Tab-separated table of C-alpha atoms in Angstrom:
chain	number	residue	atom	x	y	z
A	194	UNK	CA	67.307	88.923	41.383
A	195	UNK	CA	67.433	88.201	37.801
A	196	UNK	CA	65.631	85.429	36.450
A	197	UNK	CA	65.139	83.151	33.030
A	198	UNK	CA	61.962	83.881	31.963
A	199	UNK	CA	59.942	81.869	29.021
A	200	UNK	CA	56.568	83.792	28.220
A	201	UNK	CA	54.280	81.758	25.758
A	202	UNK	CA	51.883	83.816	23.947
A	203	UNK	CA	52.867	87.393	22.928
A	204	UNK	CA	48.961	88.970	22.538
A	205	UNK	CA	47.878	92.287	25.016
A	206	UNK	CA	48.819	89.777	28.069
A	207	UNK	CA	51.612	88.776	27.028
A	208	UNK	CA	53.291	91.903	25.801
A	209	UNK	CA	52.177	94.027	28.809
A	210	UNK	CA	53.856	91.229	30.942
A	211	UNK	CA	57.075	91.048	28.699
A	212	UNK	CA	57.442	94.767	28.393
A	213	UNK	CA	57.296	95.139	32.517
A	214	UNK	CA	59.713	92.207	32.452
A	215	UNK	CA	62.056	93.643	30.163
A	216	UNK	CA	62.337	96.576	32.014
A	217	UNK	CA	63.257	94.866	34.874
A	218	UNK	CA	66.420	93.474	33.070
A	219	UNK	CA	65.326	89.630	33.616
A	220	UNK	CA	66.221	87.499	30.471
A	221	UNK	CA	63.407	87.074	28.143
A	222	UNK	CA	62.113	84.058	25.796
A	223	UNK	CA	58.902	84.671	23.859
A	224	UNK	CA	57.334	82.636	21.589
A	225	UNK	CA	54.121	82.651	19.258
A	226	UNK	CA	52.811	81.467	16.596
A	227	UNK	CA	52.932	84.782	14.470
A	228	UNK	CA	55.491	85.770	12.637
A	229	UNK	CA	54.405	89.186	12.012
A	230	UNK	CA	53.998	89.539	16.103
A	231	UNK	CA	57.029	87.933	16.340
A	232	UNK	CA	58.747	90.621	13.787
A	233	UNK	CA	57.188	93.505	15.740
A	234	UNK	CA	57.882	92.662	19.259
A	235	UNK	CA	61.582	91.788	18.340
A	236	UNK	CA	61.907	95.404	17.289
A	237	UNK	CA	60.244	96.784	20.976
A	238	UNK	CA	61.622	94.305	23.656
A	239	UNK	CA	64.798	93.515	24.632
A	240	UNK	CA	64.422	89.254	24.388
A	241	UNK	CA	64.914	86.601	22.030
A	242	UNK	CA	61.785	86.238	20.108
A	243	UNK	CA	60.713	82.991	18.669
A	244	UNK	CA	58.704	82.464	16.117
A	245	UNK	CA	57.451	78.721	16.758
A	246	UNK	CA	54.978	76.424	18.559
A	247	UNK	CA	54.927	76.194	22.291
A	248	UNK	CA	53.635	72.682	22.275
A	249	UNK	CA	56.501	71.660	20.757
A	250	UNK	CA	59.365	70.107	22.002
A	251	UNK	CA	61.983	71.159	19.395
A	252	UNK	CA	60.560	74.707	20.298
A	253	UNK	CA	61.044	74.909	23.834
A	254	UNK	CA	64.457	73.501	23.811
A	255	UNK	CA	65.351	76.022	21.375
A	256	UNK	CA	63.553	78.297	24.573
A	257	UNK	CA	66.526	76.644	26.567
A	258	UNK	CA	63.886	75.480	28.366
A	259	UNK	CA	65.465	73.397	31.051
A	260	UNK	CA	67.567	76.680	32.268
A	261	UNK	CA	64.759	78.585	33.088
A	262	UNK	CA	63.752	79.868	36.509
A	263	UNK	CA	59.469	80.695	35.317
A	264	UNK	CA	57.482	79.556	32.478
A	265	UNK	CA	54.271	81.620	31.833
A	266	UNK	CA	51.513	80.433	28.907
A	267	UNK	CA	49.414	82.728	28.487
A	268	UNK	CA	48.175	82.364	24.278
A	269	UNK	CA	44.426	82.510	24.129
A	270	UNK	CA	44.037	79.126	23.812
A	271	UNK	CA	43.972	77.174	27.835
A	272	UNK	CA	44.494	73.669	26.242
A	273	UNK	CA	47.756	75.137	24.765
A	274	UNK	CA	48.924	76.977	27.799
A	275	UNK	CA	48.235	73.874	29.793
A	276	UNK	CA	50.199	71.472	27.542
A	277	UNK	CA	53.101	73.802	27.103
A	278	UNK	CA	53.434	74.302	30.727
A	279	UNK	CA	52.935	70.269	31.779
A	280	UNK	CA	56.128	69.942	29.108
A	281	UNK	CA	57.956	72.771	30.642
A	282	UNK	CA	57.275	70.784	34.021
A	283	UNK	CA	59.039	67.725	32.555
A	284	UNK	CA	61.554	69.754	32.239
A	285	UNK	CA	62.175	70.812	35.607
A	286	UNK	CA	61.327	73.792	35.449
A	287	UNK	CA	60.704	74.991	38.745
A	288	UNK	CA	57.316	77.527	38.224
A	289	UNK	CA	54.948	77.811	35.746
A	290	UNK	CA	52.478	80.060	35.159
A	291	UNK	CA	49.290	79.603	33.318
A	292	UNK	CA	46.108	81.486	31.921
A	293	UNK	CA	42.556	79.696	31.713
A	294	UNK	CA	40.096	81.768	29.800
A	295	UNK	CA	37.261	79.673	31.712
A	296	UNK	CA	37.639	79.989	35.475
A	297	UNK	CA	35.791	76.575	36.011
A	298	UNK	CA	38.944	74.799	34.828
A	299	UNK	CA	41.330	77.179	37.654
A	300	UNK	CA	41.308	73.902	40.275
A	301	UNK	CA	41.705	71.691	37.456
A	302	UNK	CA	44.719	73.086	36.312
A	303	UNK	CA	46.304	73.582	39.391
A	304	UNK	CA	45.428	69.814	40.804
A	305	UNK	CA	47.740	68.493	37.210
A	306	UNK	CA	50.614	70.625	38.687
A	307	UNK	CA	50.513	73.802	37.578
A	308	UNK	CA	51.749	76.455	40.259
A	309	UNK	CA	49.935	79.201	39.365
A	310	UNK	CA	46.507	79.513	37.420
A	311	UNK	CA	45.228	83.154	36.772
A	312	UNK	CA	41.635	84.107	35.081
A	313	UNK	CA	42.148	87.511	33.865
A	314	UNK	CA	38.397	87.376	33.185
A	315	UNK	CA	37.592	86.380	36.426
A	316	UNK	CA	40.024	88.654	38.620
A	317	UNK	CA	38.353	91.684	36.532
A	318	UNK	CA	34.736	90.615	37.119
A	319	UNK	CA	35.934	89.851	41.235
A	320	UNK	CA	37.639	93.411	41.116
A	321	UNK	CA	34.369	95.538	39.723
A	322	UNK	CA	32.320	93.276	41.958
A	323	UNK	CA	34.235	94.340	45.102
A	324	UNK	CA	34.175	98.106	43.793
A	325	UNK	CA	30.283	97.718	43.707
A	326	UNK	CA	30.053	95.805	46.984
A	327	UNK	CA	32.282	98.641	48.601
A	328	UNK	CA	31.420	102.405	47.513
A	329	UNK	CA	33.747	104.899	48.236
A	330	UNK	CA	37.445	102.964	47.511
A	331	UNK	CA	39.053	104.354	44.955
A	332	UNK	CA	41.185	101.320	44.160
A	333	UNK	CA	41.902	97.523	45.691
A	334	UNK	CA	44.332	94.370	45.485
A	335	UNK	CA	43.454	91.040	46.851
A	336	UNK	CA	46.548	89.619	47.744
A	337	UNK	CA	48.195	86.197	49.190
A	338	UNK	CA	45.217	84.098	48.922
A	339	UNK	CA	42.588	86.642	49.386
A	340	UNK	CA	42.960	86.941	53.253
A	341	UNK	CA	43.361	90.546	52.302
A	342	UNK	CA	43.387	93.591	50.353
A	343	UNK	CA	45.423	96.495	50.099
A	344	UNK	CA	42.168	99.345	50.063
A	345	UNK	CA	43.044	102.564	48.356
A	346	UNK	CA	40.502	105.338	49.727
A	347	UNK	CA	40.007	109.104	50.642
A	348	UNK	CA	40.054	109.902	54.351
A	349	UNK	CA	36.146	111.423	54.799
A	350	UNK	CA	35.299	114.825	56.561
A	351	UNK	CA	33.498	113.125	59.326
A	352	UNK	CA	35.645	110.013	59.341
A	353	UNK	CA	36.635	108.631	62.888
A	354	UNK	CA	40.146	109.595	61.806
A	355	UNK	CA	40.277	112.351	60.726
A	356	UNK	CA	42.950	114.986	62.335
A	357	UNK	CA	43.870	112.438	64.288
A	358	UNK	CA	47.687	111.030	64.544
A	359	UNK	CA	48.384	107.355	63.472
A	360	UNK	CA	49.626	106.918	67.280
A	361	UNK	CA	46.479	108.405	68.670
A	362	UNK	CA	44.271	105.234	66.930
A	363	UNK	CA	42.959	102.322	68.962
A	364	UNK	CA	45.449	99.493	68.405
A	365	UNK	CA	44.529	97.431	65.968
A	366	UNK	CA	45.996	94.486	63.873
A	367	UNK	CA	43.607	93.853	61.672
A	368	UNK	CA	44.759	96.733	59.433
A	369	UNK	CA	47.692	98.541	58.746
A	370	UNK	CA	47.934	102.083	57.263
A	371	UNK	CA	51.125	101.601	54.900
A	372	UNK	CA	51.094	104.987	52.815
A	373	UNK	CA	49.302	108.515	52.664
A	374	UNK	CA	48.748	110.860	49.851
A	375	UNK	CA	49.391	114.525	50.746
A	376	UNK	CA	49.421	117.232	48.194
A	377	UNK	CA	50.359	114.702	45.737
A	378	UNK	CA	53.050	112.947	47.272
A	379	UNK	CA	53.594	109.686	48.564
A	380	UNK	CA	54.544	109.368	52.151
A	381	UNK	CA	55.406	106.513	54.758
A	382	UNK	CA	53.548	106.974	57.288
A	383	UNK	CA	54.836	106.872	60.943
A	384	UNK	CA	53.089	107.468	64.424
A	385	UNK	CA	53.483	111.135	64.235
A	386	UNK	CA	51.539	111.161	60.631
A	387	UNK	CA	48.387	113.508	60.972
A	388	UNK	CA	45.668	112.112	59.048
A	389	UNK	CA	43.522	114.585	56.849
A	390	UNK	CA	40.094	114.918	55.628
A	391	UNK	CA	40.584	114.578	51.904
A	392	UNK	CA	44.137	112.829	52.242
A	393	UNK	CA	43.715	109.129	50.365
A	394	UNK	CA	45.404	106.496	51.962
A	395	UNK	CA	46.105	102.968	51.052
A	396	UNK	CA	45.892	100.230	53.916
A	397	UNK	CA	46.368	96.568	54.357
A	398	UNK	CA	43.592	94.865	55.821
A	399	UNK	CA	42.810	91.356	56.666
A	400	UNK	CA	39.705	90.459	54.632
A	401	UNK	CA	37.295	90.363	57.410
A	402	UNK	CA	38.513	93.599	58.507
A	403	UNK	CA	37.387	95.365	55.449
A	404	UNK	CA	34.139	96.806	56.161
A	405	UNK	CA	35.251	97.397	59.674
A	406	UNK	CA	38.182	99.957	57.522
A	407	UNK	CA	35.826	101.176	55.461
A	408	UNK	CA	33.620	102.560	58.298
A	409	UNK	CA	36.362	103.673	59.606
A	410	UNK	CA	38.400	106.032	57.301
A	411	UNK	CA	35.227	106.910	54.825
């Protein structure tokens, strides 16, 4: 599904996030403040690039504001990306997106209407937190509301499950194995999927079924 996308903001965040966008074919609005980063993104992403001041009115309309589907602020400035995105609200439109360099002011933000408040500072310091707290993943993703993570870890010599089929493990819905690395390549897994000492897997596991995984496969 294509979507109308207004991205406030076009520093390392907001780039990234336009350049993945882009290459999804939705229909891109940027704005900043900088003309020179307005000049040089023009030139790399496919999306009209607007030189201007998201707190503006007479800038977001020229954003066709009111057509689109997501707005995301995400300057380094939280005062700005909240302002912009309470306007883009009065607009109707229906999602908006907003970064807060000070994760105190997350539940603020969202209790004035915002839909979505991220802390990039404070999902990185969560994610090397959890990588301390658990030894031995390789990679994670807290997802939904964090009543899980998607683990990413090798399968150990003496793990429970090793050589053991996916069929041949005690029933459990806690967890869910959803993909296996072998030589390299991705696979779905299925029932009849042999599970190998080395083999790195990633699995979806309720978040109080974590350690339980983690004893488990390591």
């Amino acid at each position: 599904m294509v979507m109308y996308i207004v991205i406030a903001g076009i520093g390392r965040v907001g780039f990234a996030l336009a350049k993945s966008l882009a290459e999804k074919n939705h229909d891109l609005v940027l704005i900043d403040k900088s003309k020179e980063i307005c000049e040089e993104v023009a030139s790399e992403i496919d999306a009209l690039v607007i030189n201007g001041d998201c707190t503006r009115v007479k800038t977001l309309e020229s954003a066709d504001i009111e057509s689109a589907d997501i707005y995301i602020a995400v300057t380094g400035r939280q005062e700005i990306n909240l302002m912009s995105a309470l306007l883009a609200k009065n607009y109707g439109v229906p999602k908006t997106i907003v970064r807060v360099r000070d994760p105190e002011y997350k539940e603020v933000f969202e209790n004035l209407n915002i839909d979505v408040v991220v802390s990039p500072e404070l999902v990185a310091a969560n994610y090397i937190e959890k990588l301390i707290d658990l030894p031995g993943i390789v990679d994670l993703a807290v997802i939904g509301r964090g009543d899980a993570e998607i683990l990413e870890l090798i399968i150990g010599e003496n793990s429970k499950v090793a050589n053991r089929r996916i069929r041949d493990l005690e029933r459990n819905k806690d967890y869910l194995i959803i993909a296996v690395y072998e030589d390299g390549e991705l696979k779905i897994p299925d029932g009849d999927t042999r599970l190998k000492p080395k083999n790195r897997v990633i699995v979806l596991a309720k978040k109080d079924a974590v350690d339980y995984v983690k004893k488990l496969f390591l």
